[in-house]
């Protein structure tokens, strides 16, 4: 914890808290301004795009943060950023064209889905730019600036959602989602002080550089899909946009709480990757992290169990009848709190991003198979049961595989 604070972890944590509050307010406001049916269409399309966002730039933002820790000078880090910026921008544009082209030939059951997919697909590029800007701040150990980007992003999202949803309803909400990362990236880009005219050739840019980013991005795509596949399958199997909205908002609080392990990983990833061969340091980090998040998980579950009805009624009194779904999701995210968030990132820090991809893909296949039975039988409760079990399964698998691979890595060293 002391190292977390010394690396400006308090700034990252505070910014994340404010960001989640502002994001929650924005989601609550749009729920009041846009009808459930129309909002459900936008959310359905947006959740399709969400799982493609991590593959923007073919995952080069992932390569930047990991391989950026391996170069020593600022000049090398800046040259790596320029390379990722140029290649990743081109790759993102190609991905947008591919999404639009493929969507044209799909007969979506929910009306206007294609229109919103086309509009929201353009989020891929500004989100990629936003992520590499944030990665560069982390590589320079400027966690204060990194934290500020998240706060500003959420503030812009709140303002744009309120204004555009009020005047243009569901299409305004879609536009707000699109322009938020674009405006935020424009505001912070100059603060990096990157010189595009002077670059040096780096030896680390080879096939493994691209391979790492590609598999890391695929892993994040599948991981994102694990969170949104419930929405997609609910829409496909139940054909009820109101139930899509219900599940989206019932899961809003549990999934929003996942920012806690992400804060620690965002703050500490560069630090523990630089010390990954220090067995004592890594062992102590794992121990302190797991103890902390075990107690956080226990307190969180007890609180939500005692006040679940009151929490859901804040969103909408109609959600109270889905209390069981809410509590099951809360139990599920504790698996990510204690295991998956930590060991998934440790696997990436030793260059095994492809292992995360294999674990996530295995979980995705189980998710689809299980939900095809549970959603028609139990509705959104079935989706919650599947997701919660898989959060724990993937977390435990990540821990087991990391210890095996880390032991082999130390033997080679």
XYZ file of N, CA, C and O in Angstrom, residues 177-250:
296
model
N -21.330 9.445 -26.693
C -20.362 8.359 -26.508
C -19.212 8.464 -27.493
O -18.060 8.126 -27.174
N -19.499 8.972 -28.683
C -18.493 9.083 -29.738
C -17.530 10.241 -29.519
O -16.304 10.091 -29.646
N -18.050 11.411 -29.170
C -17.201 12.606 -29.109
C -16.393 12.706 -27.816
O -15.385 13.422 -27.767
N -16.792 11.979 -26.781
C -16.089 12.095 -25.496
C -14.615 11.711 -25.575
O -13.750 12.500 -25.178
N -14.239 10.523 -26.090
C -12.806 10.209 -26.184
C -12.072 11.091 -27.181
O -10.874 11.347 -27.020
N -12.779 11.570 -28.200
C -12.153 12.438 -29.199
C -11.733 13.769 -28.583
O -10.595 14.226 -28.753
N -12.639 14.398 -27.849
C -12.336 15.681 -27.212
C -11.246 15.520 -26.149
O -10.307 16.322 -26.058
N -11.350 14.461 -25.347
C -10.366 14.236 -24.281
C -8.969 14.014 -24.854
O -7.982 14.554 -24.335
N -8.878 13.234 -25.927
C -7.575 12.985 -26.561
C -6.972 14.277 -27.087
O -5.762 14.516 -26.941
N -7.792 15.116 -27.698
C -7.316 16.388 -28.233
C -6.774 17.287 -27.128
O -5.771 18.003 -27.313
N -7.400 17.257 -25.959
C -6.973 18.104 -24.847
C -5.624 17.693 -24.273
O -4.827 18.544 -23.847
N -5.329 16.390 -24.260
C -4.128 15.901 -23.588
C -2.963 15.589 -24.525
O -1.842 15.379 -24.061
N -3.217 15.565 -25.820
C -2.171 15.133 -26.745
C -0.928 16.018 -26.668
O 0.209 15.530 -26.624
N -1.126 17.312 -26.634
C 0.016 18.238 -26.626
C 0.832 18.150 -25.340
O 2.017 18.481 -25.328
N 0.215 17.699 -24.266
C 0.910 17.619 -22.982
C 1.985 16.536 -22.968
O 2.836 16.512 -22.071
N 1.965 15.653 -23.952
C 2.976 14.591 -24.029
C 4.324 15.114 -24.518
O 5.360 14.494 -24.273
N 4.302 16.233 -25.241
C 5.535 16.818 -25.805
C 6.307 15.810 -26.657
O 7.519 15.606 -26.477
N 5.592 15.170 -27.551
C 6.195 14.181 -28.444
C 6.706 14.869 -29.706
O 5.986 15.634 -30.349
N 7.952 14.582 -30.076
C 8.503 15.114 -31.318
C 8.359 14.099 -32.438
O 9.009 13.053 -32.416
N 7.544 14.389 -33.414
C 7.284 13.437 -34.495
C 8.357 13.469 -35.582
O 8.420 12.592 -36.423
N 9.198 14.487 -35.562
C 10.196 14.623 -36.635
C 11.461 13.824 -36.344
O 12.146 13.373 -37.252
N 11.758 13.649 -35.067
C 12.995 12.965 -34.697
C 12.663 11.644 -34.002
O 12.189 11.621 -32.865
N 12.923 10.544 -34.689
C 12.686 9.216 -34.104
C 13.892 8.325 -34.332
O 14.680 8.542 -35.261
N 14.059 7.334 -33.490
C 15.161 6.402 -33.626
C 14.609 4.997 -33.839
O 13.497 4.681 -33.422
N 15.394 4.158 -34.490
C 14.971 2.797 -34.752
C 15.192 1.952 -33.501
O 16.272 1.943 -32.924
N 14.158 1.232 -33.103
C 14.214 0.446 -31.872
C 14.300 -1.041 -32.190
O 13.554 -1.557 -33.026
N 15.178 -1.737 -31.481
C 15.370 -3.167 -31.705
C 14.192 -3.994 -31.196
O 13.956 -5.109 -31.666
N 13.435 -3.449 -30.247
C 12.347 -4.234 -29.655
C 11.133 -4.329 -30.580
O 10.237 -5.137 -30.338
N 11.103 -3.504 -31.627
C 9.970 -3.565 -32.550
C 10.215 -4.692 -33.550
O 10.953 -4.538 -34.535
N 9.650 -5.839 -33.281
C 9.791 -6.994 -34.154
C 8.474 -7.779 -34.137
O 7.439 -7.268 -33.710
N 8.528 -9.007 -34.581
C 7.318 -9.827 -34.631
C 6.705 -10.036 -33.252
O 5.482 -10.005 -33.092
N 7.557 -10.245 -32.236
C 7.042 -10.474 -30.881
C 6.327 -9.242 -30.339
O 5.391 -9.358 -29.546
N 6.759 -8.059 -30.761
C 6.116 -6.806 -30.354
C 4.672 -6.779 -30.845
O 3.748 -6.485 -30.098
N 4.482 -7.096 -32.129
C 3.142 -7.135 -32.707
C 2.338 -8.305 -32.149
O 1.130 -8.185 -31.898
N 2.994 -9.445 -31.954
C 2.306 -10.625 -31.441
C 1.755 -10.379 -30.042
O 0.609 -10.735 -29.746
N 2.572 -9.758 -29.197
C 2.120 -9.475 -27.835
C 0.875 -8.596 -27.854
O -0.122 -8.883 -27.185
N 0.929 -7.494 -28.605
C -0.206 -6.581 -28.672
C -1.444 -7.235 -29.248
O -2.559 -7.003 -28.768
N -1.228 -8.073 -30.277
C -2.360 -8.739 -30.919
C -3.078 -9.666 -29.951
O -4.303 -9.619 -29.808
N -2.307 -10.505 -29.239
C -2.935 -11.439 -28.308
C -3.487 -10.729 -27.078
O -4.515 -11.144 -26.526
N -2.806 -9.664 -26.635
C -3.326 -8.892 -25.505
C -4.652 -8.249 -25.877
O -5.585 -8.207 -25.073
N -4.733 -7.764 -27.110
C -5.985 -7.141 -27.559
C -7.083 -8.187 -27.723
O -8.234 -7.954 -27.347
N -6.730 -9.354 -28.266
C -7.706 -10.433 -28.393
C -8.210 -10.870 -27.023
O -9.404 -11.136 -26.839
N -7.291 -10.931 -26.060
C -7.681 -11.285 -24.702
C -8.663 -10.272 -24.139
O -9.670 -10.639 -23.515
N -8.390 -8.995 -24.376
C -9.293 -7.951 -23.889
C -10.629 -7.966 -24.635
O -11.678 -7.664 -24.049
N -10.579 -8.313 -25.930
C -11.829 -8.437 -26.693
C -12.700 -9.519 -26.095
O -13.896 -9.317 -25.845
N -12.088 -10.660 -25.847
C -12.854 -11.787 -25.297
C -13.320 -11.475 -23.877
O -14.442 -11.815 -23.493
N -12.445 -10.811 -23.093
C -12.829 -10.424 -21.736
C -13.991 -9.447 -21.765
O -14.951 -9.578 -20.991
N -13.918 -8.461 -22.657
C -15.037 -7.522 -22.813
C -16.295 -8.256 -23.250
O -17.398 -7.971 -22.777
N -16.111 -9.206 -24.154
C -17.252 -9.966 -24.652
C -17.900 -10.770 -23.542
O -19.122 -10.971 -23.536
N -17.086 -11.214 -22.581
C -17.644 -11.930 -21.439
C -18.607 -11.050 -20.642
O -19.555 -11.541 -20.029
N -18.346 -9.732 -20.656
C -19.219 -8.802 -19.943
C -20.438 -8.406 -20.767
O -21.501 -8.122 -20.216
N -20.281 -8.372 -22.088
C -21.397 -7.901 -22.923
C -22.170 -9.030 -23.592
O -23.247 -8.792 -24.135
N -21.614 -10.263 -23.549
C -22.307 -11.364 -24.213
C -23.668 -11.602 -23.579
O -24.626 -12.022 -24.259
N -23.771 -11.315 -22.284
C -25.071 -11.453 -21.625
C -26.101 -10.532 -22.260
O -27.233 -10.936 -22.545
N -25.693 -9.274 -22.499
C -26.587 -8.303 -23.134
C -26.986 -8.782 -24.527
O -28.160 -8.740 -24.914
N -25.989 -9.239 -25.289
C -26.236 -9.683 -26.659
C -27.170 -10.896 -26.677
O -28.125 -10.959 -27.458
N -26.912 -11.873 -25.802
C -27.735 -13.087 -25.776
C -29.136 -12.824 -25.213
O -30.105 -13.446 -25.649
N -29.229 -11.898 -24.268
C -30.557 -11.523 -23.765
C -31.377 -10.911 -24.898
O -32.555 -11.229 -25.088
N -30.733 -10.034 -25.678
C -31.429 -9.438 -26.808
C -31.799 -10.459 -27.863
O -32.891 -10.413 -28.439
N -30.901 -11.422 -28.099
C -31.130 -12.418 -29.149
C -32.146 -13.477 -28.723
O -33.054 -13.837 -29.485
N -32.024 -13.964 -27.480
C -32.865 -15.075 -27.029
C -34.224 -14.622 -26.507
O -35.227 -15.322 -26.681
N -34.275 -13.457 -25.867
C -35.543 -12.971 -25.308
C -36.251 -11.987 -26.233
O -37.462 -11.797 -26.120
N -35.468 -11.342 -27.133
C -36.011 -10.347 -28.067
C -36.863 -9.310 -27.321
O -37.971 -8.974 -27.722
N -36.308 -8.829 -26.222
C -37.017 -7.868 -25.371
C -36.040 -6.760 -25.001
O -35.171 -6.942 -24.132
N -36.170 -5.593 -25.643
C -35.226 -4.498 -25.393
C -35.348 -3.968 -23.965
O -34.381 -3.448 -23.402
N -36.522 -4.083 -23.366
C -36.700 -3.638 -21.977
C -35.847 -4.477 -21.032
O -35.252 -3.958 -20.077
N -35.747 -5.803 -21.284
C -34.917 -6.668 -20.444
C -33.437 -6.378 -20.646
O -32.640 -6.539 -19.720
N -33.063 -5.943 -21.853
C -31.678 -5.516 -22.092
C -31.344 -4.341 -21.185
O -30.299 -4.316 -20.523
N -32.242 -3.362 -21.144
C -32.038 -2.187 -20.302
C -32.012 -2.571 -18.829
O -31.177 -2.075 -18.056
N -32.917 -3.468 -18.412
C -32.954 -3.914 -17.012
C -31.628 -4.528 -16.589
O -31.055 -4.165 -15.547
N -31.115 -5.447 -17.387
C -29.860 -6.125 -17.032
C -28.686 -5.149 -17.065
O -27.788 -5.208 -16.217
N -28.698 -4.267 -18.058
C -27.614 -3.281 -18.172
C -27.508 -2.434 -16.907
O -26.404 -2.188 -16.403
N -28.634 -2.019 -16.374
C -28.593 -1.137 -15.214
C -28.459 -1.888 -13.895
O -27.875 -1.376 -12.940
N -28.949 -3.113 -13.838
C -28.753 -3.923 -12.634
C -27.281 -4.291 -12.490
O -26.734 -4.344 -11.385
